[in-house]
């Protein structure tokens, strides 16, 4: 078996390690599969973010125009997998992707989100029955619904995809708009919830901080819990030197370094404190 055939077989088998080895030996990353499409499309169709990441890192062109006018990146957005979109989007998309294509990607993600996965699957497949839904583990410990209908399978993460694309393309929608994409997915660990909280936590300035602070008094405890998640991602809640009952600002923690116990506080203790409307949040 030559290297090209080995690469094709490895992508189909979801064997990311062999894909990496083939690319290191000089196999073209945009090699076509038996369907005449780049192998990156095979990985995208299989919701295989690990293989897709290896292909993109190896030089596969995520913006390559396909015979149907789409691109591998457009197809990734269609899947509704936030993790897959992250790896296919690649580096510096705001500089790399033309503005017209940025608008197309945003419109596509927004369409899936607003119409709803099941309704869009019915539209695309003509199937009238209920979708088969499974709760699956996504990367980084998140979970997400995966829905199948009429031979198509997508994930219900288009709200998270839209939020990510907006940030990467420099679009900053209102807090309420981003938060709405999260609160309807309030399950612990849902990708839509944590994506919204994460990207809101990256915003800076007095206006966004003021808007977030008002959520302490929100009548819905889900919104107050969302505020706690944003603060967790932001890494701003630490044990102050002089007091153990009030939060202080700190840049000493990055989101990926915050101890596991903090996630417990976010999902259990902080929401109860926020429900009282007090700033005396439980601290580490």
PDB file of C-alpha atoms in Angstrom:
ATOM      1  CA  UNK A   1       0.000   0.000   0.000  1.00  0.00           C
ATOM      2  CA  UNK A   2       1.494   3.352  -1.026  1.00  0.00           C
ATOM      3  CA  UNK A   3       1.443   6.391   1.236  1.00  0.00           C
ATOM      4  CA  UNK A   4      -1.597   7.961  -0.417  1.00  0.00           C
ATOM      5  CA  UNK A   5      -3.701   4.831  -0.001  1.00  0.00           C
ATOM      6  CA  UNK A   6      -2.460   4.504   3.548  1.00  0.00           C
ATOM      7  CA  UNK A   7      -3.522   8.086   4.304  1.00  0.00           C
ATOM      8  CA  UNK A   8      -6.984   7.547   2.817  1.00  0.00           C
ATOM      9  CA  UNK A   9      -7.461   4.348   4.830  1.00  0.00           C
ATOM     10  CA  UNK A  10      -6.254   6.034   8.023  1.00  0.00           C
ATOM     11  CA  UNK A  11      -8.710   8.927   7.668  1.00  0.00           C
ATOM     12  CA  UNK A  12     -11.584   6.532   7.075  1.00  0.00           C
ATOM     13  CA  UNK A  13     -10.478   4.491  10.109  1.00  0.00           C
ATOM     14  CA  UNK A  14     -10.234   7.650  12.247  1.00  0.00           C
ATOM     15  CA  UNK A  15      -6.585   6.801  12.927  1.00  0.00           C
ATOM     16  CA  UNK A  16      -5.145  10.244  13.657  1.00  0.00           C
ATOM     17  CA  UNK A  17      -1.696   8.901  14.564  1.00  0.00           C
ATOM     18  CA  UNK A  18      -1.263   7.192  11.190  1.00  0.00           C
ATOM     19  CA  UNK A  19      -2.600  10.276   9.418  1.00  0.00           C
ATOM     20  CA  UNK A  20       0.073  12.357  11.147  1.00  0.00           C
ATOM     21  CA  UNK A  21       2.759   9.853  10.176  1.00  0.00           C
ATOM     22  CA  UNK A  22       1.698   9.878   6.515  1.00  0.00           C
ATOM     23  CA  UNK A  23       1.730  13.677   6.390  1.00  0.00           C
ATOM     24  CA  UNK A  24       5.211  13.766   7.947  1.00  0.00           C
ATOM     25  CA  UNK A  25       6.379  11.460   5.169  1.00  0.00           C
ATOM     26  CA  UNK A  26       5.181  13.909   2.557  1.00  0.00           C
ATOM     27  CA  UNK A  27       1.670  12.823   1.625  1.00  0.00           C
ATOM     28  CA  UNK A  28      -0.435  15.748   0.361  1.00  0.00           C
ATOM     29  CA  UNK A  29      -2.863  16.937   3.067  1.00  0.00           C
ATOM     30  CA  UNK A  30      -5.510  17.793   0.435  1.00  0.00           C
ATOM     31  CA  UNK A  31      -5.493  14.271  -1.000  1.00  0.00           C
ATOM     32  CA  UNK A  32      -8.886  13.328  -2.435  1.00  0.00           C
ATOM     33  CA  UNK A  33     -10.944  10.448  -1.157  1.00  0.00           C
ATOM     34  CA  UNK A  34     -12.970   8.005  -3.228  1.00  0.00           C
ATOM     35  CA  UNK A  35     -15.816  10.546  -3.338  1.00  0.00           C
ATOM     36  CA  UNK A  36     -13.589  13.072  -5.075  1.00  0.00           C
ATOM     37  CA  UNK A  37     -13.524  15.387  -2.040  1.00  0.00           C
ATOM     38  CA  UNK A  38     -10.534  16.322   0.137  1.00  0.00           C
ATOM     39  CA  UNK A  39      -9.958  13.995   3.064  1.00  0.00           C
ATOM     40  CA  UNK A  40     -10.674  16.853   5.432  1.00  0.00           C
ATOM     41  CA  UNK A  41     -14.297  16.570   4.289  1.00  0.00           C
ATOM     42  CA  UNK A  42     -14.248  12.874   5.225  1.00  0.00           C
ATOM     43  CA  UNK A  43     -13.115  13.742   8.743  1.00  0.00           C
ATOM     44  CA  UNK A  44     -15.722  16.506   9.012  1.00  0.00           C
ATOM     45  CA  UNK A  45     -18.520  14.228   7.823  1.00  0.00           C
ATOM     46  CA  UNK A  46     -17.473  11.691  10.431  1.00  0.00           C
ATOM     47  CA  UNK A  47     -17.424  14.322  13.191  1.00  0.00           C
ATOM     48  CA  UNK A  48     -13.810  13.279  13.740  1.00  0.00           C
ATOM     49  CA  UNK A  49     -12.173  16.365  15.252  1.00  0.00           C
ATOM     50  CA  UNK A  50      -8.907  14.590  16.080  1.00  0.00           C
ATOM     51  CA  UNK A  51      -8.207  13.586  12.474  1.00  0.00           C
ATOM     52  CA  UNK A  52      -9.448  16.943  11.201  1.00  0.00           C
ATOM     53  CA  UNK A  53      -7.026  18.728  13.519  1.00  0.00           C
ATOM     54  CA  UNK A  54      -4.095  16.661  12.256  1.00  0.00           C
ATOM     55  CA  UNK A  55      -5.027  17.380   8.640  1.00  0.00           C
ATOM     56  CA  UNK A  56      -5.380  21.134   9.218  1.00  0.00           C
ATOM     57  CA  UNK A  57      -2.133  21.268  11.165  1.00  0.00           C
ATOM     58  CA  UNK A  58      -0.527  19.377   8.288  1.00  0.00           C
ATOM     59  CA  UNK A  59      -1.622  21.986   5.761  1.00  0.00           C
ATOM     60  CA  UNK A  60      -5.091  20.909   4.587  1.00  0.00           C
ATOM     61  CA  UNK A  61      -6.983  23.855   3.115  1.00  0.00           C
ATOM     62  CA  UNK A  62     -10.146  24.391   5.153  1.00  0.00           C
ATOM     63  CA  UNK A  63     -11.213  27.199   2.796  1.00  0.00           C
ATOM     64  CA  UNK A  64     -10.925  25.194  -0.420  1.00  0.00           C
ATOM     65  CA  UNK A  65     -14.005  25.702  -2.588  1.00  0.00           C
ATOM     66  CA  UNK A  66     -15.727  22.412  -3.300  1.00  0.00           C
ATOM     67  CA  UNK A  67     -17.816  21.455  -6.357  1.00  0.00           C
ATOM     68  CA  UNK A  68     -21.061  22.338  -4.515  1.00  0.00           C
ATOM     69  CA  UNK A  69     -19.756  25.805  -3.610  1.00  0.00           C
ATOM     70  CA  UNK A  70     -19.157  24.963   0.049  1.00  0.00           C
ATOM     71  CA  UNK A  71     -15.836  24.532   1.843  1.00  0.00           C
ATOM     72  CA  UNK A  72     -14.646  22.087   4.520  1.00  0.00           C
ATOM     73  CA  UNK A  73     -15.140  24.909   7.037  1.00  0.00           C
ATOM     74  CA  UNK A  74     -18.726  25.504   5.902  1.00  0.00           C
ATOM     75  CA  UNK A  75     -19.390  21.782   6.258  1.00  0.00           C
ATOM     76  CA  UNK A  76     -17.900  21.819   9.744  1.00  0.00           C
ATOM     77  CA  UNK A  77     -20.300  24.602  10.775  1.00  0.00           C
ATOM     78  CA  UNK A  78     -23.175  22.505   9.410  1.00  0.00           C
ATOM     79  CA  UNK A  79     -22.271  19.662  11.780  1.00  0.00           C
ATOM     80  CA  UNK A  80     -22.998  21.768  14.869  1.00  0.00           C
ATOM     81  CA  UNK A  81     -19.893  20.433  16.628  1.00  0.00           C
ATOM     82  CA  UNK A  82     -18.123  23.293  18.447  1.00  0.00           C
ATOM     83  CA  UNK A  83     -14.961  21.212  18.832  1.00  0.00           C
ATOM     84  CA  UNK A  84     -14.839  20.323  15.165  1.00  0.00           C
ATOM     85  CA  UNK A  85     -15.378  23.945  14.147  1.00  0.00           C
ATOM     86  CA  UNK A  86     -12.574  25.016  16.495  1.00  0.00           C
ATOM     87  CA  UNK A  87      -9.988  22.782  14.830  1.00  0.00           C
ATOM     88  CA  UNK A  88     -11.144  23.385  11.248  1.00  0.00           C
ATOM     89  CA  UNK A  89     -11.383  27.148  11.757  1.00  0.00           C
ATOM     90  CA  UNK A  90      -7.648  27.215  12.376  1.00  0.00           C
ATOM     91  CA  UNK A  91      -5.426  30.181  13.117  1.00  0.00           C
ATOM     92  CA  UNK A  92      -6.171  33.847  12.434  1.00  0.00           C
ATOM     93  CA  UNK A  93      -9.511  33.291  10.667  1.00  0.00           C
ATOM     94  CA  UNK A  94     -10.376  36.979  10.841  1.00  0.00           C
ATOM     95  CA  UNK A  95      -7.377  37.720   8.629  1.00  0.00           C
ATOM     96  CA  UNK A  96      -7.567  34.593   6.483  1.00  0.00           C
ATOM     97  CA  UNK A  97     -11.286  34.320   5.697  1.00  0.00           C
ATOM     98  CA  UNK A  98     -12.751  37.015   3.402  1.00  0.00           C
ATOM     99  CA  UNK A  99     -15.469  39.180   4.959  1.00  0.00           C
ATOM    100  CA  UNK A 100     -18.148  37.787   2.639  1.00  0.00           C
ATOM    101  CA  UNK A 101     -17.250  34.249   3.720  1.00  0.00           C
ATOM    102  CA  UNK A 102     -17.271  35.312   7.368  1.00  0.00           C
ATOM    103  CA  UNK A 103     -20.836  36.572   6.942  1.00  0.00           C
ATOM    104  CA  UNK A 104     -21.790  33.314   5.220  1.00  0.00           C
ATOM    105  CA  UNK A 105     -20.465  31.248   8.111  1.00  0.00           C
ATOM    106  CA  UNK A 106     -22.193  33.426  10.702  1.00  0.00           C
ATOM    107  CA  UNK A 107     -25.477  33.293   8.780  1.00  0.00           C
ATOM    108  CA  UNK A 108     -25.241  29.512   8.463  1.00  0.00           C
ATOM    109  CA  UNK A 109     -24.662  28.959  12.176  1.00  0.00           C
ATOM    110  CA  UNK A 110     -27.412  31.451  13.048  1.00  0.00           C
ATOM    111  CA  UNK A 111     -29.842  29.715  10.683  1.00  0.00           C
ATOM    112  CA  UNK A 112     -29.317  26.307  12.293  1.00  0.00           C
ATOM    113  CA  UNK A 113     -29.622  27.844  15.760  1.00  0.00           C
ATOM    114  CA  UNK A 114     -32.787  29.823  15.063  1.00  0.00           C
ATOM    115  CA  UNK A 115     -34.601  27.134  13.043  1.00  0.00           C
ATOM    116  CA  UNK A 116     -33.545  24.312  15.333  1.00  0.00           C
ATOM    117  CA  UNK A 117     -31.651  21.138  14.556  1.00  0.00           C
ATOM    118  CA  UNK A 118     -34.662  18.838  14.215  1.00  0.00           C
ATOM    119  CA  UNK A 119     -36.594  21.200  11.958  1.00  0.00           C
ATOM    120  CA  UNK A 120     -33.568  21.774   9.726  1.00  0.00           C
ATOM    121  CA  UNK A 121     -32.928  18.032   9.499  1.00  0.00           C
ATOM    122  CA  UNK A 122     -36.552  17.526   8.469  1.00  0.00           C
ATOM    123  CA  UNK A 123     -36.160  20.234   5.842  1.00  0.00           C
ATOM    124  CA  UNK A 124     -32.953  18.786   4.434  1.00  0.00           C
ATOM    125  CA  UNK A 125     -33.954  15.124   4.491  1.00  0.00           C
ATOM    126  CA  UNK A 126     -37.717  15.263   3.984  1.00  0.00           C
ATOM    127  CA  UNK A 127     -38.108  12.894   6.936  1.00  0.00           C
ATOM    128  CA  UNK A 128     -41.113  13.543   9.164  1.00  0.00           C
ATOM    129  CA  UNK A 129     -40.415  11.307  12.135  1.00  0.00           C
ATOM    130  CA  UNK A 130     -38.759  12.258  15.424  1.00  0.00           C
ATOM    131  CA  UNK A 131     -35.004  12.527  15.565  1.00  0.00           C
ATOM    132  CA  UNK A 132     -32.955   9.981  17.482  1.00  0.00           C
ATOM    133  CA  UNK A 133     -31.070  11.904  20.179  1.00  0.00           C
ATOM    134  CA  UNK A 134     -28.063  10.808  22.179  1.00  0.00           C
ATOM    135  CA  UNK A 135     -26.214  12.740  24.862  1.00  0.00           C
ATOM    136  CA  UNK A 136     -22.519  12.367  24.085  1.00  0.00           C
ATOM    137  CA  UNK A 137     -19.215  13.464  25.557  1.00  0.00           C
ATOM    138  CA  UNK A 138     -17.492  16.212  23.602  1.00  0.00           C
ATOM    139  CA  UNK A 139     -13.871  17.260  23.983  1.00  0.00           C
ATOM    140  CA  UNK A 140     -12.605  18.961  27.153  1.00  0.00           C
ATOM    141  CA  UNK A 141     -15.226  17.317  29.358  1.00  0.00           C
ATOM    142  CA  UNK A 142     -18.271  18.995  27.762  1.00  0.00           C
ATOM    143  CA  UNK A 143     -21.426  17.167  26.709  1.00  0.00           C
ATOM    144  CA  UNK A 144     -23.772  17.806  23.799  1.00  0.00           C
ATOM    145  CA  UNK A 145     -26.847  16.328  22.109  1.00  0.00           C
ATOM    146  CA  UNK A 146     -26.257  14.435  18.874  1.00  0.00           C
ATOM    147  CA  UNK A 147     -29.332  14.085  16.653  1.00  0.00           C
ATOM    148  CA  UNK A 148     -29.948  11.771  13.697  1.00  0.00           C
ATOM    149  CA  UNK A 149     -32.804  11.904  11.207  1.00  0.00           C
ATOM    150  CA  UNK A 150     -33.194  10.754   7.632  1.00  0.00           C
ATOM    151  CA  UNK A 151     -29.607   9.542   7.381  1.00  0.00           C
ATOM    152  CA  UNK A 152     -28.027  12.784   8.626  1.00  0.00           C
ATOM    153  CA  UNK A 153     -26.361  13.249  12.000  1.00  0.00           C
ATOM    154  CA  UNK A 154     -25.509  16.627  13.513  1.00  0.00           C
ATOM    155  CA  UNK A 155     -24.859  18.003  16.970  1.00  0.00           C
ATOM    156  CA  UNK A 156     -26.971  20.617  18.720  1.00  0.00           C
ATOM    157  CA  UNK A 157     -24.118  23.055  19.194  1.00  0.00           C
ATOM    158  CA  UNK A 158     -24.877  25.710  16.602  1.00  0.00           C
ATOM    159  CA  UNK A 159     -25.425  28.319  19.309  1.00  0.00           C
ATOM    160  CA  UNK A 160     -21.922  27.616  20.603  1.00  0.00           C
ATOM    161  CA  UNK A 161     -20.557  27.625  17.050  1.00  0.00           C
ATOM    162  CA  UNK A 162     -22.178  31.011  16.411  1.00  0.00           C
ATOM    163  CA  UNK A 163     -20.738  32.442  19.622  1.00  0.00           C
ATOM    164  CA  UNK A 164     -17.266  31.194  18.749  1.00  0.00           C
ATOM    165  CA  UNK A 165     -17.399  32.522  15.178  1.00  0.00           C
ATOM    166  CA  UNK A 166     -18.575  35.923  16.386  1.00  0.00           C
ATOM    167  CA  UNK A 167     -15.622  36.218  18.727  1.00  0.00           C
ATOM    168  CA  UNK A 168     -13.080  35.005  16.182  1.00  0.00           C
ATOM    169  CA  UNK A 169     -14.441  37.410  13.558  1.00  0.00           C
ATOM    170  CA  UNK A 170     -14.598  40.385  15.914  1.00  0.00           C
ATOM    171  CA  UNK A 171     -18.381  40.539  16.305  1.00  0.00           C
ATOM    172  CA  UNK A 172     -19.640  41.378  19.806  1.00  0.00           C
ATOM    173  CA  UNK A 173     -23.403  40.835  20.142  1.00  0.00           C
ATOM    174  CA  UNK A 174     -25.276  41.999  23.252  1.00  0.00           C
ATOM    175  CA  UNK A 175     -24.861  40.038  26.464  1.00  0.00           C
ATOM    176  CA  UNK A 176     -28.522  38.980  26.485  1.00  0.00           C
ATOM    177  CA  UNK A 177     -28.212  37.492  23.009  1.00  0.00           C
ATOM    178  CA  UNK A 178     -25.207  35.347  23.888  1.00  0.00           C
ATOM    179  CA  UNK A 179     -26.637  34.377  27.269  1.00  0.00           C
ATOM    180  CA  UNK A 180     -29.885  33.201  25.662  1.00  0.00           C
ATOM    181  CA  UNK A 181     -27.920  30.570  23.759  1.00  0.00           C
ATOM    182  CA  UNK A 182     -26.671  29.203  27.061  1.00  0.00           C
ATOM    183  CA  UNK A 183     -29.641  29.252  29.425  1.00  0.00           C
ATOM    184  CA  UNK A 184     -31.696  26.929  27.231  1.00  0.00           C
ATOM    185  CA  UNK A 185     -28.876  24.381  27.658  1.00  0.00           C
ATOM    186  CA  UNK A 186     -28.427  24.597  31.408  1.00  0.00           C
ATOM    187  CA  UNK A 187     -27.290  20.991  31.872  1.00  0.00           C
ATOM    188  CA  UNK A 188     -23.980  20.682  33.693  1.00  0.00           C
ATOM    189  CA  UNK A 189     -21.170  20.589  31.166  1.00  0.00           C
ATOM    190  CA  UNK A 190     -23.218  21.473  28.069  1.00  0.00           C
ATOM    191  CA  UNK A 191     -21.015  22.848  25.282  1.00  0.00           C
ATOM    192  CA  UNK A 192     -23.422  25.701  24.497  1.00  0.00           C
ATOM    193  CA  UNK A 193     -23.402  26.850  28.121  1.00  0.00           C
ATOM    194  CA  UNK A 194     -19.664  26.774  28.615  1.00  0.00           C
ATOM    195  CA  UNK A 195     -18.843  28.280  25.216  1.00  0.00           C
ATOM    196  CA  UNK A 196     -21.070  31.276  25.925  1.00  0.00           C
ATOM    197  CA  UNK A 197     -19.601  31.710  29.402  1.00  0.00           C
ATOM    198  CA  UNK A 198     -16.039  31.354  28.148  1.00  0.00           C
ATOM    199  CA  UNK A 199     -16.227  33.923  25.362  1.00  0.00           C
ATOM    200  CA  UNK A 200     -18.136  36.408  27.495  1.00  0.00           C
ATOM    201  CA  UNK A 201     -15.410  36.016  30.108  1.00  0.00           C
ATOM    202  CA  UNK A 202     -12.848  37.154  27.533  1.00  0.00           C
ATOM    203  CA  UNK A 203     -14.552  40.497  26.970  1.00  0.00           C
ATOM    204  CA  UNK A 204     -13.039  43.451  28.790  1.00  0.00           C
ATOM    205  CA  UNK A 205     -14.225  46.912  29.721  1.00  0.00           C
ATOM    206  CA  UNK A 206     -16.558  48.547  32.249  1.00  0.00           C
ATOM    207  CA  UNK A 207     -19.686  48.102  30.125  1.00  0.00           C
ATOM    208  CA  UNK A 208     -19.619  44.308  29.930  1.00  0.00           C
ATOM    209  CA  UNK A 209     -18.617  44.073  33.598  1.00  0.00           C
ATOM    210  CA  UNK A 210     -21.533  46.298  34.584  1.00  0.00           C
ATOM    211  CA  UNK A 211     -23.959  44.210  32.515  1.00  0.00           C
ATOM    212  CA  UNK A 212     -22.674  40.993  34.049  1.00  0.00           C
ATOM    213  CA  UNK A 213     -22.914  42.390  37.558  1.00  0.00           C
ATOM    214  CA  UNK A 214     -26.622  43.119  37.126  1.00  0.00           C
ATOM    215  CA  UNK A 215     -27.205  39.365  36.714  1.00  0.00           C
ATOM    216  CA  UNK A 216     -26.717  39.009  40.485  1.00  0.00           C
ATOM    217  CA  UNK A 217     -30.250  40.357  40.875  1.00  0.00           C
ATOM    218  CA  UNK A 218     -31.822  38.355  38.026  1.00  0.00           C
ATOM    219  CA  UNK A 219     -35.051  36.618  39.151  1.00  0.00           C
ATOM    220  CA  UNK A 220     -34.102  33.391  37.322  1.00  0.00           C
ATOM    221  CA  UNK A 221     -31.497  31.331  39.218  1.00  0.00           C
ATOM    222  CA  UNK A 222     -30.272  29.902  35.902  1.00  0.00           C
ATOM    223  CA  UNK A 223     -29.082  33.356  34.860  1.00  0.00           C
ATOM    224  CA  UNK A 224     -27.343  33.814  38.189  1.00  0.00           C
ATOM    225  CA  UNK A 225     -25.639  30.452  37.759  1.00  0.00           C
ATOM    226  CA  UNK A 226     -24.540  31.574  34.311  1.00  0.00           C
ATOM    227  CA  UNK A 227     -22.893  34.621  35.893  1.00  0.00           C
ATOM    228  CA  UNK A 228     -20.974  32.279  38.208  1.00  0.00           C
ATOM    229  CA  UNK A 229     -19.767  30.314  35.176  1.00  0.00           C
ATOM    230  CA  UNK A 230     -18.543  33.487  33.465  1.00  0.00           C
ATOM    231  CA  UNK A 231     -16.643  34.462  36.614  1.00  0.00           C
ATOM    232  CA  UNK A 232     -15.133  30.988  36.813  1.00  0.00           C
ATOM    233  CA  UNK A 233     -13.845  31.204  33.248  1.00  0.00           C
ATOM    234  CA  UNK A 234     -12.587  34.691  33.882  1.00  0.00           C
ATOM    235  CA  UNK A 235     -10.592  33.496  36.874  1.00  0.00           C
ATOM    236  CA  UNK A 236     -11.573  36.509  38.973  1.00  0.00           C
ATOM    237  CA  UNK A 237     -12.843  34.819  42.116  1.00  0.00           C
ATOM    238  CA  UNK A 238     -10.036  34.042  44.554  1.00  0.00           C
ATOM    239  CA  UNK A 239      -9.488  33.998  48.288  1.00  0.00           C
ATOM    240  CA  UNK A 240      -8.669  37.605  49.255  1.00  0.00           C
ATOM    241  CA  UNK A 241      -5.921  38.263  51.772  1.00  0.00           C
ATOM    242  CA  UNK A 242      -8.092  40.361  54.106  1.00  0.00           C
ATOM    243  CA  UNK A 243     -11.469  38.701  53.657  1.00  0.00           C
ATOM    244  CA  UNK A 244     -12.840  35.281  52.805  1.00  0.00           C
ATOM    245  CA  UNK A 245     -16.341  36.462  51.980  1.00  0.00           C
ATOM    246  CA  UNK A 246     -15.955  38.785  48.981  1.00  0.00           C
ATOM    247  CA  UNK A 247     -14.419  38.297  45.524  1.00  0.00           C
ATOM    248  CA  UNK A 248     -11.357  40.167  44.337  1.00  0.00           C
ATOM    249  CA  UNK A 249      -9.920  40.668  40.870  1.00  0.00           C
ATOM    250  CA  UNK A 250      -6.891  38.596  40.003  1.00  0.00           C
ATOM    251  CA  UNK A 251      -4.934  37.722  36.887  1.00  0.00           C
ATOM    252  CA  UNK A 252      -2.958  34.976  38.635  1.00  0.00           C
ATOM    253  CA  UNK A 253      -5.199  32.184  37.326  1.00  0.00           C
ATOM    254  CA  UNK A 254      -5.954  31.315  33.749  1.00  0.00           C
ATOM    255  CA  UNK A 255      -9.174  29.370  33.046  1.00  0.00           C
ATOM    256  CA  UNK A 256      -7.303  26.159  32.320  1.00  0.00           C
ATOM    257  CA  UNK A 257      -5.438  26.358  35.622  1.00  0.00           C
ATOM    258  CA  UNK A 258      -8.368  26.885  37.986  1.00  0.00           C
ATOM    259  CA  UNK A 259      -8.649  23.970  40.453  1.00  0.00           C
ATOM    260  CA  UNK A 260     -11.328  21.352  39.947  1.00  0.00           C
ATOM    261  CA  UNK A 261     -13.019  22.418  43.185  1.00  0.00           C
ATOM    262  CA  UNK A 262     -13.904  25.730  41.547  1.00  0.00           C
ATOM    263  CA  UNK A 263     -16.214  23.933  39.095  1.00  0.00           C
ATOM    264  CA  UNK A 264     -18.061  22.466  42.080  1.00  0.00           C
ATOM    265  CA  UNK A 265     -18.493  25.962  43.518  1.00  0.00           C
ATOM    266  CA  UNK A 266     -19.836  27.185  40.193  1.00  0.00           C
ATOM    267  CA  UNK A 267     -22.462  24.473  39.919  1.00  0.00           C
ATOM    268  CA  UNK A 268     -23.433  24.096  43.582  1.00  0.00           C
ATOM    269  CA  UNK A 269     -22.404  26.805  46.069  1.00  0.00           C
ATOM    270  CA  UNK A 270     -22.127  30.024  44.030  1.00  0.00           C
ATOM    271  CA  UNK A 271     -25.631  29.691  42.538  1.00  0.00           C
ATOM    272  CA  UNK A 272     -27.107  29.507  46.041  1.00  0.00           C
ATOM    273  CA  UNK A 273     -25.185  32.605  47.081  1.00  0.00           C
ATOM    274  CA  UNK A 274     -26.162  34.448  43.920  1.00  0.00           C
ATOM    275  CA  UNK A 275     -29.785  33.509  44.518  1.00  0.00           C
ATOM    276  CA  UNK A 276     -29.770  35.701  47.615  1.00  0.00           C
ATOM    277  CA  UNK A 277     -28.493  38.700  45.650  1.00  0.00           C
ATOM    278  CA  UNK A 278     -25.448  39.069  47.855  1.00  0.00           C
ATOM    279  CA  UNK A 279     -21.886  39.655  46.776  1.00  0.00           C
ATOM    280  CA  UNK A 280     -20.644  37.397  49.545  1.00  0.00           C
ATOM    281  CA  UNK A 281     -19.866  34.457  47.277  1.00  0.00           C
ATOM    282  CA  UNK A 282     -18.344  31.294  48.717  1.00  0.00           C
ATOM    283  CA  UNK A 283     -14.617  31.358  48.071  1.00  0.00           C
ATOM    284  CA  UNK A 284     -11.867  28.767  47.828  1.00  0.00           C
TER     285      UNK A 284
END
